Structure formats: C-alpha cells, structure tokens
Short mmCIF file of C-alpha atoms in Angstrom, two decimals:
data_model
loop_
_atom_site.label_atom_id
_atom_site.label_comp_id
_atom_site.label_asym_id
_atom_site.label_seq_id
_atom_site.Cartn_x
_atom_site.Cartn_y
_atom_site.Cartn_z
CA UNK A 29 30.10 5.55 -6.50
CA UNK A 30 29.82 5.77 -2.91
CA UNK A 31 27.08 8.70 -1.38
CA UNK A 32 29.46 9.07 1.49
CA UNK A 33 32.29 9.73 -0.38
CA UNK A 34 30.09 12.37 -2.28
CA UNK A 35 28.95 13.89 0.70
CA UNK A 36 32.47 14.08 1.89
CA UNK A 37 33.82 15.59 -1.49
CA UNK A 38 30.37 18.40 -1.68
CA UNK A 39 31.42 19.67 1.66
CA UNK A 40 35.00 19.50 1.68
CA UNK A 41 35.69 20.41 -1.79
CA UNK A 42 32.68 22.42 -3.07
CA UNK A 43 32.82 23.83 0.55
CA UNK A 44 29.02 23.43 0.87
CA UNK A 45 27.15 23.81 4.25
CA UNK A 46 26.15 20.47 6.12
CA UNK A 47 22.26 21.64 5.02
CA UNK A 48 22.82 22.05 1.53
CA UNK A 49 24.81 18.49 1.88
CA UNK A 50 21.54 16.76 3.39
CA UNK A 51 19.58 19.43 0.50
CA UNK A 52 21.52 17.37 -2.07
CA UNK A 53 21.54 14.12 -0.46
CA UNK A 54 17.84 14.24 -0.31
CA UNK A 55 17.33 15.62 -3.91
CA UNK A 56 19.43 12.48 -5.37
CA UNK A 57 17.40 9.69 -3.27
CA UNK A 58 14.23 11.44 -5.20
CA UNK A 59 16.20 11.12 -8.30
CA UNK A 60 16.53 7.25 -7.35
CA UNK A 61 13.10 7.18 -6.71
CA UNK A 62 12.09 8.57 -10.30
CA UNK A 63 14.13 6.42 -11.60
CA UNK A 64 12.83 2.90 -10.18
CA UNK A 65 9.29 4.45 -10.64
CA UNK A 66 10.26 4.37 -14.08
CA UNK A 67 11.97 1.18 -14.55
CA UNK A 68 14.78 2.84 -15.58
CA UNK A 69 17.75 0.61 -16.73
CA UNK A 70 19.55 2.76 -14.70
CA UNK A 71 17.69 2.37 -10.88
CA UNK A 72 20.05 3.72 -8.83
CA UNK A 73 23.26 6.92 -9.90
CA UNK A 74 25.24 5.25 -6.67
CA UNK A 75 25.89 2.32 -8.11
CA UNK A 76 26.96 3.26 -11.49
CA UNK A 77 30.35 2.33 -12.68
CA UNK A 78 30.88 4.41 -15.39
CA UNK A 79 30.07 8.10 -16.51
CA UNK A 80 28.13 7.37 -19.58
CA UNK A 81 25.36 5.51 -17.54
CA UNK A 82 25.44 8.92 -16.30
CA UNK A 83 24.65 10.52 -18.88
CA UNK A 84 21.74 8.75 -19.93
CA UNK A 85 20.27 9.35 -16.34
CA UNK A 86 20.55 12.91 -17.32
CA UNK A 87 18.93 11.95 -20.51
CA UNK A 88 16.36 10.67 -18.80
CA UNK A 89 15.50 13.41 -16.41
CA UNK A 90 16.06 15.89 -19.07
CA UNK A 91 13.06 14.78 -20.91
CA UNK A 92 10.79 13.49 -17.91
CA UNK A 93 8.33 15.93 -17.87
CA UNK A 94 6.97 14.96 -14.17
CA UNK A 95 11.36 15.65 -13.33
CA UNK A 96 11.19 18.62 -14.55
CA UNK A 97 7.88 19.90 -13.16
CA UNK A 98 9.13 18.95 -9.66
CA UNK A 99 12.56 20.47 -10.40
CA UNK A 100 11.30 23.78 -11.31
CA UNK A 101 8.99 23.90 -7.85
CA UNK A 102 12.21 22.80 -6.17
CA UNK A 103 13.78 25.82 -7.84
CA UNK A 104 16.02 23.11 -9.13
CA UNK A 105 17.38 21.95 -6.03
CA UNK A 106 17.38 18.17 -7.82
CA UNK A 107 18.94 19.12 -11.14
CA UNK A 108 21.81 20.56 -9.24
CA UNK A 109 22.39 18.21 -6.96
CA UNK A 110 22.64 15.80 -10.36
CA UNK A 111 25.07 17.83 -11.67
CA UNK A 112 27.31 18.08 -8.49
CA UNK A 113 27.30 14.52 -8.67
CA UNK A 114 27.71 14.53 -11.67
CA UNK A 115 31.13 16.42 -11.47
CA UNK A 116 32.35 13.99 -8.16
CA UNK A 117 32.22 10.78 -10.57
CA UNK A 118 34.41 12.49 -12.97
CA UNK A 119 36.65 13.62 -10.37
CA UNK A 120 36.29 10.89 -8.62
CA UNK A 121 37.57 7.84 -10.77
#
C-alpha cells in the first residue's frame, strides 16, 4: 500500500484535519520502527500486499507489551492510526 494514497484517503474520506493526517502518519512510521526493532517478519505495513499480513501486525502489537505501554501514554494515538489503516487496505484493494 502506498502512505500517500492513505494520507489522501484519511483526509478526503475520513475527513480528518491535515494535523491528525501528519498525527497518524507519524504514529505508523513508529509502528515501522517497532516492528524492525523486533525483527518482525513483517518490517514495514506499507509494503504489505495482502490483509492477513495485516493482521498479524496487529497480532503483534496487540501483545507487545512495550506497544502497548507507549500506546496508552499516546492515549492511543498509534493503535488508531493502525486501525485507520487498517480499514484503507480493505477499501483500498
């Protein structure tokens, strides 16, 4: 999936500020970044190709306690942002 097609679909769809876009562009390059730091077979949601390696990135961060420590300070800022996402690749094929 393409981030600028996201970005384009979370503001013109979801009808999101241009803040919360960078909010949520930001969150998902720290999801990226858990996920490398991790070795993740997964390292990066933009270039997945299909919505099941989706899911088990939300697997993952489900049960990452470190995730969901920063998630909770972020008052889940990340966790939505993943589920936005989430929602574009589906409505996105």
């Amino acid at each position: 999936m393409n981030l600028e097609h996201f970005k384009t679909y979370i503001k013109d769809v979801r009808g999101v500020s241009d803040k919360t876009v960078k909010h949520y562009e930001t969150a998902l390059f720290t999801i990226n970044a858990f996920l490398e730091k991790y070795q993740f077979e997964i390292p990066n949601i933009f270039l997945t190709t299909d919505i099941s390696e989706l899911d088990k990135v939300k697997v993952f961060l489900d049960q990452n306690s470190e995730f969901q420590m920063k998630d909770t300070v972020g008052h889940r800022m990340y966790s939505v942002a993943f589920k936005h996402y989430y929602r574009f690749s589906m409505w996105y094929k």
